[in-house]
Amino acid sequence: MIACLWLILAKGNPGLSIVQICLKAAGNKIGGFIALLYISFFIQTASWVTRNLGDFMKSTLMPNTPISAFHFMFLIVACYASVKGVESIARVNELLSPAVVFILITMCLFSVAEWKWERFEPMFRLNVWETMRETKAIIGFPFLEVISLMMLVPYVKSRVKTALLLGIGLATLFLSGIIFVTIGVLGVTRASHFTYPLFIIAQELRIAEFIERVETSIVIVWLIWIFVKLCIVYYCAVTGICELFRLKDRTWIAIPLILLVSGFAVSFYDNVVENIEWDKRYIFQYASLYGVVFPLLLIILTRIRRNRNKDGGGSL
């Protein structure tokens, strides 16, 4: 439903990114301020993604390595991808996603050997309103962050509606499947005590009694997909700045942005627990501002401006 809101906005402003739509619908002053807020949202999202990558690498693989080293390692490559353009990011995603999906599905199928239906009991004994209130953070992260893809709409020649809705649908299906497998294998109580439960499933997985410790497969899956997300939001931030201030060369925006994103990534919170608690309390409200409130406002302003242009044209 929220994605349909974005599609209505894109249809009313064909060939324009979200920053360009802000300037066209609300004018240079108000629209420029909203566009600047969207750019800050892209930068903050890139910082959160960078910190998530760093936390995962430090807590599971290299605990003695400074987290800033991971940040700079990922951001330098994301900067290079942003300078090269969105086509390079899209081609890498197109190349690697099938292999990643295959690895994830294969691992989930092998983990079914540890499956127990008893871990889902008791079922259907819940307070619907309380459950919705406690799980609203899932809508903010990651679904409302998809508004970042509105920066890429001008580069999509056809089937924008199909691609966006199909992508969100498949992402929902994969996330639901992962949660289903996690509960069936680990159980709710045990899974809730792990920061990365799917990593634990892969770590404990045994295949044919001699293949074990296949957690590197999950590392590959997460690093590829999260890194692609980092490249996209980093590119959106760079492109948004260039469109707002009418700059032609992305290079001199992308390079200094490494320092800004890495600085935010370190200063937002001290550990993973603080990140999780902040997401539970505030991410839905914060992301709704950019994913629901501003798009609604821009749709209203677009229609008002269109009606004024029609009236003006008719009077002439």
Tab-separated table of C-alpha atoms in Angstrom:
chain	number	residue	atom	x	y	z
A	1	MET	CA	0.000	0.000	0.000
A	2	ILE	CA	2.791	2.430	0.881
A	3	ALA	CA	4.632	1.465	-2.311
A	4	CYS	CA	1.509	2.394	-4.291
A	5	LEU	CA	1.776	5.852	-2.739
A	6	TRP	CA	5.294	6.198	-4.119
A	7	LEU	CA	4.161	4.946	-7.529
A	8	ILE	CA	1.412	7.592	-7.628
A	9	LEU	CA	4.039	10.224	-6.867
A	10	ALA	CA	6.355	8.884	-9.589
A	11	LYS	CA	3.500	8.717	-12.112
A	12	GLY	CA	2.606	12.339	-11.443
A	13	ASN	CA	6.235	13.389	-11.982
A	14	PRO	CA	7.580	11.108	-14.740
A	15	GLY	CA	11.337	10.937	-15.183
A	16	LEU	CA	12.139	12.773	-11.940
A	17	SER	CA	13.902	11.603	-8.793
A	18	ILE	CA	12.517	12.311	-5.323
A	19	VAL	CA	14.833	15.327	-4.943
A	20	GLN	CA	13.728	16.757	-8.294
A	21	ILE	CA	10.083	16.110	-7.377
A	22	CYS	CA	10.547	18.118	-4.165
A	23	LEU	CA	11.921	21.073	-6.105
A	24	LYS	CA	9.216	20.897	-8.774
A	25	ALA	CA	6.240	20.388	-6.451
A	26	ALA	CA	7.149	22.656	-3.523
A	27	GLY	CA	9.411	25.262	-5.113
A	28	ASN	CA	13.050	26.089	-4.531
A	29	LYS	CA	12.785	27.109	-0.875
A	30	ILE	CA	10.343	24.665	0.716
A	31	GLY	CA	11.133	21.959	-1.830
A	32	GLY	CA	14.845	22.489	-1.349
A	33	PHE	CA	14.435	22.068	2.403
A	34	ILE	CA	12.481	18.817	1.980
A	35	ALA	CA	15.061	17.595	-0.542
A	36	LEU	CA	17.805	18.389	1.968
A	37	LEU	CA	15.963	16.316	4.573
A	38	TYR	CA	15.784	13.412	2.136
A	39	ILE	CA	19.517	13.701	1.490
A	40	SER	CA	20.159	13.628	5.241
A	41	PHE	CA	17.956	10.524	5.439
A	42	PHE	CA	20.045	8.810	2.752
A	43	ILE	CA	23.252	9.739	4.579
A	44	GLN	CA	21.894	8.474	7.905
A	45	THR	CA	20.708	5.239	6.308
A	46	ALA	CA	24.139	4.738	4.760
A	47	SER	CA	25.668	5.323	8.197
A	48	TRP	CA	23.373	2.759	9.840
A	49	VAL	CA	24.138	0.190	7.143
A	50	THR	CA	27.866	0.847	7.513
A	51	ARG	CA	27.660	0.411	11.281
A	52	ASN	CA	25.653	-2.811	10.893
A	53	LEU	CA	28.313	-4.212	8.587
A	54	GLY	CA	31.061	-3.192	10.993
A	55	ASP	CA	29.268	-4.654	14.032
A	56	PHE	CA	28.704	-7.955	12.259
A	57	MET	CA	32.319	-8.258	11.091
A	58	LYS	CA	33.738	-7.308	14.488
A	59	SER	CA	31.444	-9.464	16.640
A	60	THR	CA	31.527	-12.637	14.531
A	61	LEU	CA	34.744	-12.691	12.489
A	62	MET	CA	37.466	-10.235	13.555
A	63	PRO	CA	36.893	-9.059	17.148
A	64	ASN	CA	40.363	-7.504	17.515
A	65	THR	CA	40.101	-5.293	14.413
A	66	PRO	CA	38.990	-1.658	14.961
A	67	ILE	CA	35.483	-1.133	13.668
A	68	SER	CA	36.565	1.984	11.739
A	69	ALA	CA	38.752	-0.215	9.550
A	70	PHE	CA	35.659	-2.072	8.356
A	71	HIS	CA	33.827	1.199	7.804
A	72	PHE	CA	36.500	2.661	5.567
A	73	MET	CA	36.945	-0.628	3.719
A	74	PHE	CA	33.271	-0.765	2.742
A	75	LEU	CA	32.833	2.956	2.148
A	76	ILE	CA	35.784	3.261	-0.222
A	77	VAL	CA	34.270	0.608	-2.489
A	78	ALA	CA	30.791	2.195	-2.174
A	79	CYS	CA	32.308	5.551	-3.097
A	80	TYR	CA	33.954	4.040	-6.160
A	81	ALA	CA	30.675	2.405	-7.201
A	82	SER	CA	28.827	5.718	-6.797
A	83	VAL	CA	31.324	7.527	-8.994
A	84	LYS	CA	31.019	4.839	-11.679
A	85	GLY	CA	27.236	5.185	-11.695
A	86	VAL	CA	24.087	3.256	-10.952
A	87	GLU	CA	24.567	0.887	-13.882
A	88	SER	CA	27.658	-0.660	-12.305
A	89	ILE	CA	25.767	-1.234	-9.035
A	90	ALA	CA	22.837	-2.773	-10.905
A	91	ARG	CA	25.083	-5.126	-12.908
A	92	VAL	CA	26.868	-6.369	-9.770
A	93	ASN	CA	23.527	-6.958	-8.063
A	94	GLU	CA	22.202	-8.784	-11.127
A	95	LEU	CA	25.306	-10.974	-11.220
A	96	LEU	CA	25.501	-11.907	-7.541
A	97	SER	CA	21.858	-12.083	-6.399
A	98	PRO	CA	21.039	-15.475	-8.011
A	99	ALA	CA	24.060	-17.091	-6.328
A	100	VAL	CA	23.152	-15.512	-2.987
A	101	VAL	CA	19.529	-16.695	-3.219
A	102	PHE	CA	20.720	-20.215	-4.091
A	103	ILE	CA	23.065	-20.308	-1.071
A	104	LEU	CA	20.356	-19.048	1.286
A	105	ILE	CA	17.682	-21.471	0.069
A	106	THR	CA	20.116	-24.422	0.148
A	107	MET	CA	21.156	-23.682	3.716
A	108	CYS	CA	17.534	-23.343	4.843
A	109	LEU	CA	16.643	-26.678	3.231
A	110	PHE	CA	19.514	-28.500	4.961
A	111	SER	CA	18.565	-26.974	8.317
A	112	VAL	CA	15.081	-28.544	8.090
A	113	ALA	CA	16.629	-31.688	9.634
A	114	GLU	CA	16.605	-29.860	12.997
A	115	TRP	CA	13.013	-28.680	12.514
A	116	LYS	CA	10.426	-29.240	15.270
A	117	TRP	CA	6.807	-28.133	14.912
A	118	GLU	CA	6.498	-28.057	18.702
A	119	ARG	CA	8.520	-24.835	18.701
A	120	PHE	CA	5.547	-23.004	17.154
A	121	GLU	CA	3.195	-23.937	20.001
A	122	PRO	CA	1.010	-22.436	21.319
A	123	MET	CA	-0.275	-20.791	18.149
A	124	PHE	CA	-2.969	-18.114	17.656
A	125	ARG	CA	-2.860	-17.038	21.290
A	126	LEU	CA	-1.884	-13.444	20.932
A	127	ASN	CA	-3.126	-9.918	21.356
A	128	VAL	CA	-3.398	-8.560	17.806
A	129	TRP	CA	-3.082	-4.883	18.730
A	130	GLU	CA	-0.160	-5.516	21.084
A	131	THR	CA	1.593	-7.585	18.422
A	132	MET	CA	1.142	-4.821	15.816
A	133	ARG	CA	2.466	-2.231	18.259
A	134	GLU	CA	5.528	-4.297	19.128
A	135	THR	CA	6.369	-5.206	15.516
A	136	LYS	CA	5.817	-1.826	13.834
A	137	ALA	CA	9.589	-1.333	13.734
A	138	ILE	CA	9.743	-3.983	10.990
A	139	ILE	CA	7.748	-1.648	8.726
A	140	GLY	CA	10.190	1.193	9.328
A	141	PHE	CA	13.196	-1.056	8.799
A	142	PRO	CA	13.604	-2.200	6.120
A	143	PHE	CA	10.401	-1.465	4.160
A	144	LEU	CA	10.047	2.320	4.520
A	145	GLU	CA	13.722	2.709	3.623
A	146	VAL	CA	12.765	1.560	0.112
A	147	ILE	CA	11.814	5.207	-0.537
A	148	SER	CA	15.511	5.560	-1.426
A	149	LEU	CA	14.767	3.757	-4.697
A	150	MET	CA	12.757	6.816	-5.774
A	151	MET	CA	16.149	8.325	-6.615
A	152	LEU	CA	16.619	5.578	-9.232
A	153	VAL	CA	13.234	5.919	-10.982
A	154	PRO	CA	14.589	8.196	-13.754
A	155	TYR	CA	16.992	5.419	-14.791
A	156	VAL	CA	14.259	2.780	-15.138
A	157	LYS	CA	12.970	2.829	-18.711
A	158	SER	CA	9.928	0.597	-18.192
A	159	ARG	CA	8.026	-1.558	-15.690
A	160	VAL	CA	8.699	0.633	-12.661
A	161	LYS	CA	5.474	-0.501	-10.984
A	162	THR	CA	6.115	-4.195	-11.596
A	163	ALA	CA	9.754	-4.033	-10.497
A	164	LEU	CA	9.043	-2.142	-7.265
A	165	LEU	CA	6.043	-4.208	-6.160
A	166	LEU	CA	7.673	-7.488	-7.153
A	167	GLY	CA	10.876	-6.566	-5.322
A	168	ILE	CA	9.027	-5.671	-2.119
A	169	GLY	CA	6.915	-8.825	-2.403
A	170	LEU	CA	9.948	-11.090	-2.827
A	171	ALA	CA	11.776	-9.359	0.030
A	172	THR	CA	8.759	-9.909	2.286
A	173	LEU	CA	8.608	-13.553	1.240
A	174	PHE	CA	12.309	-14.116	1.966
A	175	LEU	CA	12.203	-12.374	5.340
A	176	SER	CA	9.089	-14.323	6.369
A	177	GLY	CA	10.718	-17.576	5.272
A	178	ILE	CA	13.888	-16.819	7.240
A	179	ILE	CA	11.877	-16.048	10.378
A	180	PHE	CA	9.836	-19.229	9.873
A	181	VAL	CA	12.998	-21.342	9.537
A	182	THR	CA	14.646	-19.640	12.514
A	183	ILE	CA	11.705	-20.359	14.818
A	184	GLY	CA	11.372	-23.936	13.589
A	185	VAL	CA	15.068	-24.703	14.100
A	186	LEU	CA	16.033	-22.663	17.168
A	187	GLY	CA	12.711	-21.863	18.797
A	188	VAL	CA	11.483	-18.441	19.885
A	189	THR	CA	13.224	-18.399	23.272
A	190	ARG	CA	16.648	-19.426	22.008
A	191	ALA	CA	16.518	-17.325	18.833
A	192	SER	CA	15.601	-14.188	20.807
A	193	HIS	CA	18.865	-14.454	22.767
A	194	PHE	CA	21.056	-14.236	19.650
A	195	THR	CA	21.914	-11.089	17.734
A	196	TYR	CA	22.376	-13.059	14.498
A	197	PRO	CA	20.260	-16.244	14.851
A	198	LEU	CA	20.621	-17.276	11.207
A	199	PHE	CA	24.390	-17.192	11.650
A	200	ILE	CA	24.024	-19.578	14.606
A	201	ILE	CA	21.898	-21.946	12.500
A	202	ALA	CA	24.616	-22.037	9.851
A	203	GLN	CA	27.291	-22.484	12.521
A	204	GLU	CA	25.536	-25.535	13.993
A	205	LEU	CA	24.531	-27.044	10.657
A	206	ARG	CA	25.915	-30.503	9.808
A	207	ILE	CA	25.666	-31.902	6.290
A	208	ALA	CA	26.387	-35.606	5.655
A	209	GLU	CA	28.315	-35.871	8.956
A	210	PHE	CA	31.487	-34.346	7.529
A	211	ILE	CA	30.512	-30.900	6.177
A	212	GLU	CA	30.183	-28.462	9.045
A	213	ARG	CA	30.748	-24.826	10.060
A	214	VAL	CA	29.189	-23.477	6.895
A	215	GLU	CA	28.569	-20.097	8.493
A	216	THR	CA	30.840	-18.552	5.870
A	217	SER	CA	27.924	-18.993	3.460
A	218	ILE	CA	25.765	-16.701	5.615
A	219	VAL	CA	28.643	-14.246	5.846
A	220	ILE	CA	28.768	-14.133	2.038
A	221	VAL	CA	24.979	-13.674	1.797
A	222	TRP	CA	24.846	-10.836	4.302
A	223	LEU	CA	27.933	-9.039	3.063
A	224	ILE	CA	26.755	-9.035	-0.556
A	225	TRP	CA	23.181	-7.958	0.078
A	226	ILE	CA	23.916	-5.400	2.784
A	227	PHE	CA	26.823	-4.025	0.780
A	228	VAL	CA	24.568	-3.600	-2.274
A	229	LYS	CA	22.158	-1.670	-0.047
A	230	LEU	CA	25.037	0.507	1.153
A	231	CYS	CA	26.071	1.255	-2.436
A	232	ILE	CA	22.498	2.216	-3.358
A	233	VAL	CA	21.864	4.604	-0.453
A	234	TYR	CA	25.368	6.067	-0.802
A	235	TYR	CA	24.708	6.687	-4.488
A	236	CYS	CA	21.322	8.241	-3.624
A	237	ALA	CA	22.991	10.640	-1.180
A	238	VAL	CA	25.673	11.657	-3.702
A	239	THR	CA	23.198	12.063	-6.560
A	240	GLY	CA	20.756	13.977	-4.357
A	241	ILE	CA	23.436	16.495	-3.398
A	242	CYS	CA	24.426	16.925	-7.048
A	243	GLU	CA	20.812	17.452	-8.142
A	244	LEU	CA	20.005	19.879	-5.339
A	245	PHE	CA	23.059	22.083	-5.842
A	246	ARG	CA	23.267	21.466	-9.621
A	247	LEU	CA	26.704	19.892	-9.606
A	248	LYS	CA	27.937	17.815	-12.527
A	249	ASP	CA	30.941	15.948	-11.103
A	250	ARG	CA	29.980	13.331	-8.496
A	251	THR	CA	33.570	12.515	-7.589
A	252	TRP	CA	34.202	15.508	-5.333
A	253	ILE	CA	30.961	14.836	-3.463
A	254	ALA	CA	31.428	11.076	-3.096
A	255	ILE	CA	34.962	11.213	-1.650
A	256	PRO	CA	34.361	13.634	1.289
A	257	LEU	CA	31.095	11.845	2.060
A	258	ILE	CA	33.182	8.858	3.233
A	259	LEU	CA	34.336	10.844	6.263
A	260	LEU	CA	30.823	12.092	7.064
A	261	VAL	CA	29.193	8.649	6.830
A	262	SER	CA	31.953	6.918	8.793
A	263	GLY	CA	31.762	9.616	11.494
A	264	PHE	CA	28.002	9.176	11.852
A	265	ALA	CA	28.409	5.384	11.884
A	266	VAL	CA	30.669	5.576	14.941
A	267	SER	CA	28.726	8.257	16.844
A	268	PHE	CA	25.125	7.033	16.503
A	269	TYR	CA	25.287	4.393	19.257
A	270	ASP	CA	27.811	2.470	21.330
A	271	ASN	CA	26.800	-1.135	20.631
A	272	VAL	CA	24.335	-3.404	18.841
A	273	VAL	CA	21.910	-3.462	21.784
A	274	GLU	CA	21.465	0.319	21.670
A	275	ASN	CA	20.839	0.081	17.927
A	276	ILE	CA	18.124	-2.554	18.406
A	277	GLU	CA	16.445	-0.580	21.195
A	278	TRP	CA	16.472	2.632	19.160
A	279	ASP	CA	14.942	0.840	16.184
A	280	LYS	CA	12.174	-0.619	18.334
A	281	ARG	CA	11.239	2.763	19.771
A	282	TYR	CA	11.782	5.310	16.994
A	283	ILE	CA	12.550	3.855	13.546
A	284	PHE	CA	8.885	3.544	12.506
A	285	GLN	CA	8.047	7.155	13.355
A	286	TYR	CA	11.262	8.459	11.843
A	287	ALA	CA	11.036	6.490	8.581
A	288	SER	CA	7.294	7.252	8.239
A	289	LEU	CA	8.137	10.932	7.894
A	290	TYR	CA	10.062	10.195	4.678
A	291	GLY	CA	8.088	7.191	3.461
A	292	VAL	CA	4.520	8.384	4.127
A	293	VAL	CA	4.184	12.020	5.266
A	294	PHE	CA	6.417	13.732	2.709
A	295	PRO	CA	5.176	11.637	-0.263
A	296	LEU	CA	1.561	12.490	0.659
A	297	LEU	CA	2.476	16.158	0.904
A	298	LEU	CA	4.275	16.053	-2.448
A	299	ILE	CA	1.312	14.325	-4.133
A	300	ILE	CA	-1.036	17.055	-2.863
A	301	LEU	CA	1.336	19.833	-3.981
A	302	THR	CA	1.801	18.170	-7.387
A	303	ARG	CA	-1.949	18.086	-7.988
A	304	ILE	CA	-2.408	21.658	-6.786
A	305	ARG	CA	0.340	22.850	-9.125
A	306	ARG	CA	-1.135	20.851	-12.025
A	307	ASN	CA	-4.620	22.308	-11.459
A	308	ARG	CA	-3.190	25.811	-11.335
A	309	ASN	CA	-1.351	25.258	-14.601
A	310	LYS	CA	-4.557	23.980	-16.230
A	311	ASP	CA	-6.547	26.976	-14.978
A	312	GLY	CA	-3.831	29.345	-16.135
A	313	GLY	CA	-3.704	27.707	-19.548
A	314	GLY	CA	-7.454	27.848	-19.908
A	315	SER	CA	-7.615	31.544	-19.009
A	316	LEU	CA	-5.124	32.366	-21.704
